[in-house]
XYZ file of C-alpha atoms in Angstrom:
361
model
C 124.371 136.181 114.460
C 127.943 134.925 115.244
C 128.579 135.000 119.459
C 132.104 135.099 118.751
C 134.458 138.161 119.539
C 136.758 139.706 116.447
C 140.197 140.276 117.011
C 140.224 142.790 113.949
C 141.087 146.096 115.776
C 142.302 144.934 118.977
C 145.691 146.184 119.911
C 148.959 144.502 121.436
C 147.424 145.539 125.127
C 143.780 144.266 124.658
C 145.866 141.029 123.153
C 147.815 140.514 126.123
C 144.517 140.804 128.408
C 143.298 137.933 125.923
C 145.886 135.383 126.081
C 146.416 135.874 129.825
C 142.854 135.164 129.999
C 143.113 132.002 128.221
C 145.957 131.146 130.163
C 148.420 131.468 126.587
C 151.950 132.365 126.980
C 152.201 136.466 126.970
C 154.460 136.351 123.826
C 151.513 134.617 122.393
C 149.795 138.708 121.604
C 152.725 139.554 119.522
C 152.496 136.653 117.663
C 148.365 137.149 117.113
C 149.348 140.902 115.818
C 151.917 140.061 113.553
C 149.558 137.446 112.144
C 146.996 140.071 111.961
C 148.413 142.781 110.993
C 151.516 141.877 109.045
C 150.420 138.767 107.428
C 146.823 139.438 107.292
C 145.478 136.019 108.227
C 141.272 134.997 107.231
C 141.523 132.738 110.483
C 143.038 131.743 113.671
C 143.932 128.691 111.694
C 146.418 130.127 109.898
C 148.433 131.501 112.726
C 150.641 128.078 112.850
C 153.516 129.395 114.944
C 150.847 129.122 118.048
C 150.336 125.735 119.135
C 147.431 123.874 118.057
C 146.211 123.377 121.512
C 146.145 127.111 121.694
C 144.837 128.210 118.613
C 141.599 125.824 119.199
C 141.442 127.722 122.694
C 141.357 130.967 121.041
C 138.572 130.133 118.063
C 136.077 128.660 120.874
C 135.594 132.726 121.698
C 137.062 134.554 119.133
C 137.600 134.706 115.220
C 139.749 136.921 113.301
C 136.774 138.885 112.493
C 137.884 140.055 108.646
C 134.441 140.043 106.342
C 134.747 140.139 102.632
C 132.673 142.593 100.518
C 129.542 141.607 99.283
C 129.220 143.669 95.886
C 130.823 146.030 93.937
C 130.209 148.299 91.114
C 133.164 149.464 88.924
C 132.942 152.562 87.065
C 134.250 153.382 83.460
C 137.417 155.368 84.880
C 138.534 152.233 86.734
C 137.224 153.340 90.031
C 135.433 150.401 92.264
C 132.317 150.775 94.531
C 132.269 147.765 97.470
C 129.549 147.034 99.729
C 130.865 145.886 103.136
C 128.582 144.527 105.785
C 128.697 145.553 109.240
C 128.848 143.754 112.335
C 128.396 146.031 115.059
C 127.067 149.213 114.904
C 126.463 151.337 118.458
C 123.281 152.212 117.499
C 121.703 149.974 115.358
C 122.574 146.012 115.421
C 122.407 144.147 112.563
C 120.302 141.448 111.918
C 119.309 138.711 109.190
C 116.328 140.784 108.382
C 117.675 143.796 108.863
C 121.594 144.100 107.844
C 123.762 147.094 107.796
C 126.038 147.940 105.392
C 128.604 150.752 104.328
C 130.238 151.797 100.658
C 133.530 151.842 100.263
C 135.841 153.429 97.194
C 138.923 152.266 95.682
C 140.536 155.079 93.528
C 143.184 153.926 91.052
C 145.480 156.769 89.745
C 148.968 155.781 88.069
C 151.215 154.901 90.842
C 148.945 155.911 93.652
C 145.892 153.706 94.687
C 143.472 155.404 97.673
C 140.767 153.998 99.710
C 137.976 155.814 100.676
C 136.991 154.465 103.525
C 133.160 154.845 105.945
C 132.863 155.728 109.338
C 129.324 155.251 110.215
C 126.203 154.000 108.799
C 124.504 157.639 107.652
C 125.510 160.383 108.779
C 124.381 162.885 111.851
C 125.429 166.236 110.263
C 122.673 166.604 107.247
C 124.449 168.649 104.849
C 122.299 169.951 102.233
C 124.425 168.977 99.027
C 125.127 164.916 100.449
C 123.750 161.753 99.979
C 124.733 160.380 102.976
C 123.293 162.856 105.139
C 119.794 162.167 103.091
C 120.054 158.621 104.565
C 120.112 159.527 108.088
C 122.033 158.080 110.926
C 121.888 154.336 111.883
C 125.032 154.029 114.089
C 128.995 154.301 114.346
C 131.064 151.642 112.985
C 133.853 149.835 115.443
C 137.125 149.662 114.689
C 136.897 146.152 113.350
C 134.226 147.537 110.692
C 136.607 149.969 109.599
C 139.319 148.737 109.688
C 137.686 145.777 107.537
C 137.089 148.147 104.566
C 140.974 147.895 104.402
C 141.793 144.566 105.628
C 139.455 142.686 103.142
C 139.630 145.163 100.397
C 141.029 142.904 97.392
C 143.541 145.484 96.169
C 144.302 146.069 99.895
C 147.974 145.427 98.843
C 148.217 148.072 96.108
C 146.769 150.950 98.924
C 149.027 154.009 98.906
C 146.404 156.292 100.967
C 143.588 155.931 102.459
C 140.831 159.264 103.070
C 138.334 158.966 106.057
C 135.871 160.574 103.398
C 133.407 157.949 102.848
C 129.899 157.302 104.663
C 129.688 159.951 108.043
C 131.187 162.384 110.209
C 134.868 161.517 111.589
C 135.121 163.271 114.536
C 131.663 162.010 115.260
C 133.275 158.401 115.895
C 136.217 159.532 116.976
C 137.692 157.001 119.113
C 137.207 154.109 116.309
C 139.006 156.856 113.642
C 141.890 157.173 116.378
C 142.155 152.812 116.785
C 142.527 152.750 113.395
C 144.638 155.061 112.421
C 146.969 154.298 115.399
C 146.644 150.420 113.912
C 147.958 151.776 110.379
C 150.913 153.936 111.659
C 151.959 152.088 114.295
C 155.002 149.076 114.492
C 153.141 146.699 115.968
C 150.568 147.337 113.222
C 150.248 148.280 109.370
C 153.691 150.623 109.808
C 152.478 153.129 107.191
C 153.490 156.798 107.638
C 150.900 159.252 108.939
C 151.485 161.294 105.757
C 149.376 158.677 103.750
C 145.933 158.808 105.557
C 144.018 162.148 105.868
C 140.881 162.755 107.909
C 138.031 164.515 106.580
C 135.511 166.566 109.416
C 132.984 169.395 109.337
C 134.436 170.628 111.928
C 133.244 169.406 115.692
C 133.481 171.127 118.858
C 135.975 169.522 121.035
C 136.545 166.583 119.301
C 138.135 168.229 116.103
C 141.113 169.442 118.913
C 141.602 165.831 120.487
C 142.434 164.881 116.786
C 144.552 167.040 116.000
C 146.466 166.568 119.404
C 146.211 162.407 119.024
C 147.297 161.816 115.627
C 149.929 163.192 112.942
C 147.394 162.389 110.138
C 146.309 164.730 107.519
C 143.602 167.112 108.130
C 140.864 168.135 105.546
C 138.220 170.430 106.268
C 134.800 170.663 104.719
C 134.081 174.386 104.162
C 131.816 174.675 101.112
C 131.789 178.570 101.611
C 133.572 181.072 103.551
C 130.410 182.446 104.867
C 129.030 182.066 108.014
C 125.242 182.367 106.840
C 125.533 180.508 103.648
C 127.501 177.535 104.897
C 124.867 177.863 107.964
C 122.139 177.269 105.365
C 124.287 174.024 103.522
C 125.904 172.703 106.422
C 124.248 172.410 109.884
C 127.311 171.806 111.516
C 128.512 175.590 111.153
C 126.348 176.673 114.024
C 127.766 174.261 116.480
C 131.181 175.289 114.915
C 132.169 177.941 112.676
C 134.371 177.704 109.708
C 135.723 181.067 111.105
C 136.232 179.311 114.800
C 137.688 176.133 113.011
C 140.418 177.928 110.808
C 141.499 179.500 114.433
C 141.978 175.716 115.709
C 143.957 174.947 113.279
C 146.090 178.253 113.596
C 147.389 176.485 116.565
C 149.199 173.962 114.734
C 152.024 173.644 113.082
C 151.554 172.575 109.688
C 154.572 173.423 107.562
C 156.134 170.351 107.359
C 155.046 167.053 106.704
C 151.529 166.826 107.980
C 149.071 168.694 106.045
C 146.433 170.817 106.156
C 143.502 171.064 103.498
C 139.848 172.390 102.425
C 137.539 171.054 100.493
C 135.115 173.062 98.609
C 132.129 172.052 96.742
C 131.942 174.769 94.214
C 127.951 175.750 92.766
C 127.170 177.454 90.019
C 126.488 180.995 90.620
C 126.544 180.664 94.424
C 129.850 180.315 95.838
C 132.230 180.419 92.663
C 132.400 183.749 91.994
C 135.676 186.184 92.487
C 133.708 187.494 95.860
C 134.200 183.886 97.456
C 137.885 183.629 96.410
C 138.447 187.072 97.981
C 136.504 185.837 101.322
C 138.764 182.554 101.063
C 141.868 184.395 100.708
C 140.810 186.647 103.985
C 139.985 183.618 105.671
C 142.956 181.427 105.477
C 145.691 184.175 105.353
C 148.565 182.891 107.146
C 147.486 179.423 107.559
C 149.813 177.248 105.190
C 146.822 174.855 103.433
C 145.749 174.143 100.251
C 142.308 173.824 99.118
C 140.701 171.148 96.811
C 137.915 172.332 94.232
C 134.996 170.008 93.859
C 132.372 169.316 91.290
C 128.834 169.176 92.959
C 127.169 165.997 91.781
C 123.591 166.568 91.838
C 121.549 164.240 94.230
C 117.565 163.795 94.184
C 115.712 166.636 95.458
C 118.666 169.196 96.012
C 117.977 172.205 93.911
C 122.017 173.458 93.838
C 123.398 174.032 90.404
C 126.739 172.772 89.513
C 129.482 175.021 88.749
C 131.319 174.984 85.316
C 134.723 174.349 84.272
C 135.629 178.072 83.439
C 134.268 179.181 86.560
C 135.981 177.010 89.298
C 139.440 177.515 87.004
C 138.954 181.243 87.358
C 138.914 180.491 91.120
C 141.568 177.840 91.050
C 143.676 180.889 89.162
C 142.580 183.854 92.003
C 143.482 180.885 95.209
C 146.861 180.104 93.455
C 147.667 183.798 92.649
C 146.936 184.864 96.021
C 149.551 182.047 97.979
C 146.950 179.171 98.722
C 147.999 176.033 96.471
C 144.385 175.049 94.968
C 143.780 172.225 92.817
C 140.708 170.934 90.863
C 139.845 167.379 92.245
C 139.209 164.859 89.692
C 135.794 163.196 89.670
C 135.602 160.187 89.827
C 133.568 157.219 89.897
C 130.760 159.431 89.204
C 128.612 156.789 86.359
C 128.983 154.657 89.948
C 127.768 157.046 92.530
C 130.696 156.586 94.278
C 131.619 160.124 93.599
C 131.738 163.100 96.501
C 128.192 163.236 98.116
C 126.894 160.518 96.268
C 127.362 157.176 98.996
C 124.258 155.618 100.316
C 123.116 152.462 101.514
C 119.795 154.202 102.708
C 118.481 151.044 100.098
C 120.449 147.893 101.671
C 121.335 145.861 98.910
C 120.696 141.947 98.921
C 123.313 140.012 96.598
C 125.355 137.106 96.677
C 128.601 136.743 98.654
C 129.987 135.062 95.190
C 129.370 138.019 92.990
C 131.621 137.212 89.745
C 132.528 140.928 89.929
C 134.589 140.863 93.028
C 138.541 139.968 92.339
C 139.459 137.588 94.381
């Protein structure tokens, strides 16, 4: 495995510590951030307003750490799968014979383009109706592997959002989600707006509240039903933290201007689509100014949940809207790909060429 340390992820701080280190000039951090950050260098190499001198100093330790995808799938609506490998993982370290990986969606629509982007390898929280959580938990991801999923993404310059709604649990690598997100809103950094990246959780004791106190990103919640028994019984996470407990978080905070506030909601067939649910949802959320996304269930191997039907989750699209919550139906996409909700896994690691014809370059 490579010795050397990324610079992916650092910030202007950890940069200064560097360079003073290495006995650089301090103005020698901006210049490594801009290159990173702004311009988006491959390698130290290309940063050619640093001396030569100094840029050999810096690549006997360090490397700019970005890693290219290693497959990708692309799906009849346009939508594309990628396959990024990971370097570090807290738990788990890769090696030659045993890599990690983590899936990764880009989402084409019009004059938007989002990125779906993984968190962990697995996921800890085992909800009944995901893939991911069928693959277990192999580690959290660093800021660098995150952040990668972006950085090397070869439509990263068409990105108009980006969803922490890929492979694991948010708030369960929360200080990597906060680096990141902190990398894309701030100057020194990718200088987006914290209105285009949204953060997906189950909803996590403690952590869920540092979130929302450390970032102006979007919040969605899973909630997948209104109950506390039945999401008990599809979502382990409710007894740590009940949907009921989680909607009073988030009645702390104002959401009624530019950050937002949403739900998603798998809807099944028979179980939680029905008139009953929307009047629980409607009890639930009074007052709090949200939205809710409806969400076909894909089916995964094993899961005996029926999917809902298109009459049915309209009906409850129709009751949501009527009643003052703005509901949508969410699109699905990527589906032919499994790159729909529920559906990532690399529980199989894939082996394929880094030259795979299918990857733009």
């Amino acid at each position: 495995m490579n010795s050397k340390k990324r610079l992916l992820g650092l910030t202007p701080t950890e940069l200064k510590s560097i360079v003073a280190e290495l006995g650089m000039p301090a103005f020698t951090a901006k210049q490594i951030a801009q290159w990173l950050y702004e311009k988006k260098v491959r390698s130290i190499d290309e940063m050619t307003n640093i001396s030569k001198q100094n840029r050999e100093r810096l690549a006997e330790d360090y490397e700019v750490g970005a890693m290219e995808p290693i497959d990708c799938q692309r799906s009849k609506d346009g939508t594309i799968k990628y396959l990024f490998p990971v370097l570090t993982a807290n738990s788990k370290q890769p090696t030659a014979n045993s890599p990690l990986f983590v899936e990764t969606v880009y989402i084409p629509d019009g004059e938007r383009a989002t990125i779906c982007v993984s968190c962990q390898v697995g996921c800890k929280m085992n909800c009944l109706f995901c893939q991911t959580g069928k693959q277990g938990w192999q580690g959290n991801l660093s800021a660098a592997d995150i952040l990668n999923q972006i950085y090397a993404l070869p439509e990263a310059e068409s990105l108009t959002n980006i969803v922490f709604m890929g492979q694991g649990e948010p708030m369960d690598n929360l200080d990597a989600v906060l680096r990141v997100c902190e990398i894309m809103t701030a100057p020194w950094g990718y200088q987006w707006s914290p209105k285009r990246i949204t953060v997906s959780s189950v909803g996590v004791p403690g952590k869920l509240k540092r979130y929302l106190d450390e970032s102006d990103c979007h919040v969605a919640i899973s909630m997948h039903s209104p109950l506390h028994e039945q999401r008990l019984q599809l979502m382990p996470a409710e007894k740590a933290m009940p949907i009921a407990e989680t909607v009073g978080l988030l009645r702390q905070y104002d959401f009624t201007h530019q950050r937002r506030c949403s739900f998603e909601y798998i809807c099944f067939g028979g179980l939680n689509d029905s008139p009953l649910f929307g009047r629980e949802i409607v009890k639930l959320l009074s007052g709090l100014e949200c939205r809710v996304n409806l969400i076909r269930f894909h089916e995964i191997p094993d899961v005996d949940l029926p999917s809902s039907d298109e009459k049915r989750m309209e009906a409850l699209r129709d009751y949501l809207t009527h009643h003052g919550i703005t509901t949508t139906i969410r699109a699905s996409r990527g589906q032919d790909i499994l790159a729909a909700c529920g559906l990532l896994s690399t529980a199989k690691q894939i082996t394929t060429s880094p030259n795979n014809p299918n990857i733009p370059k």
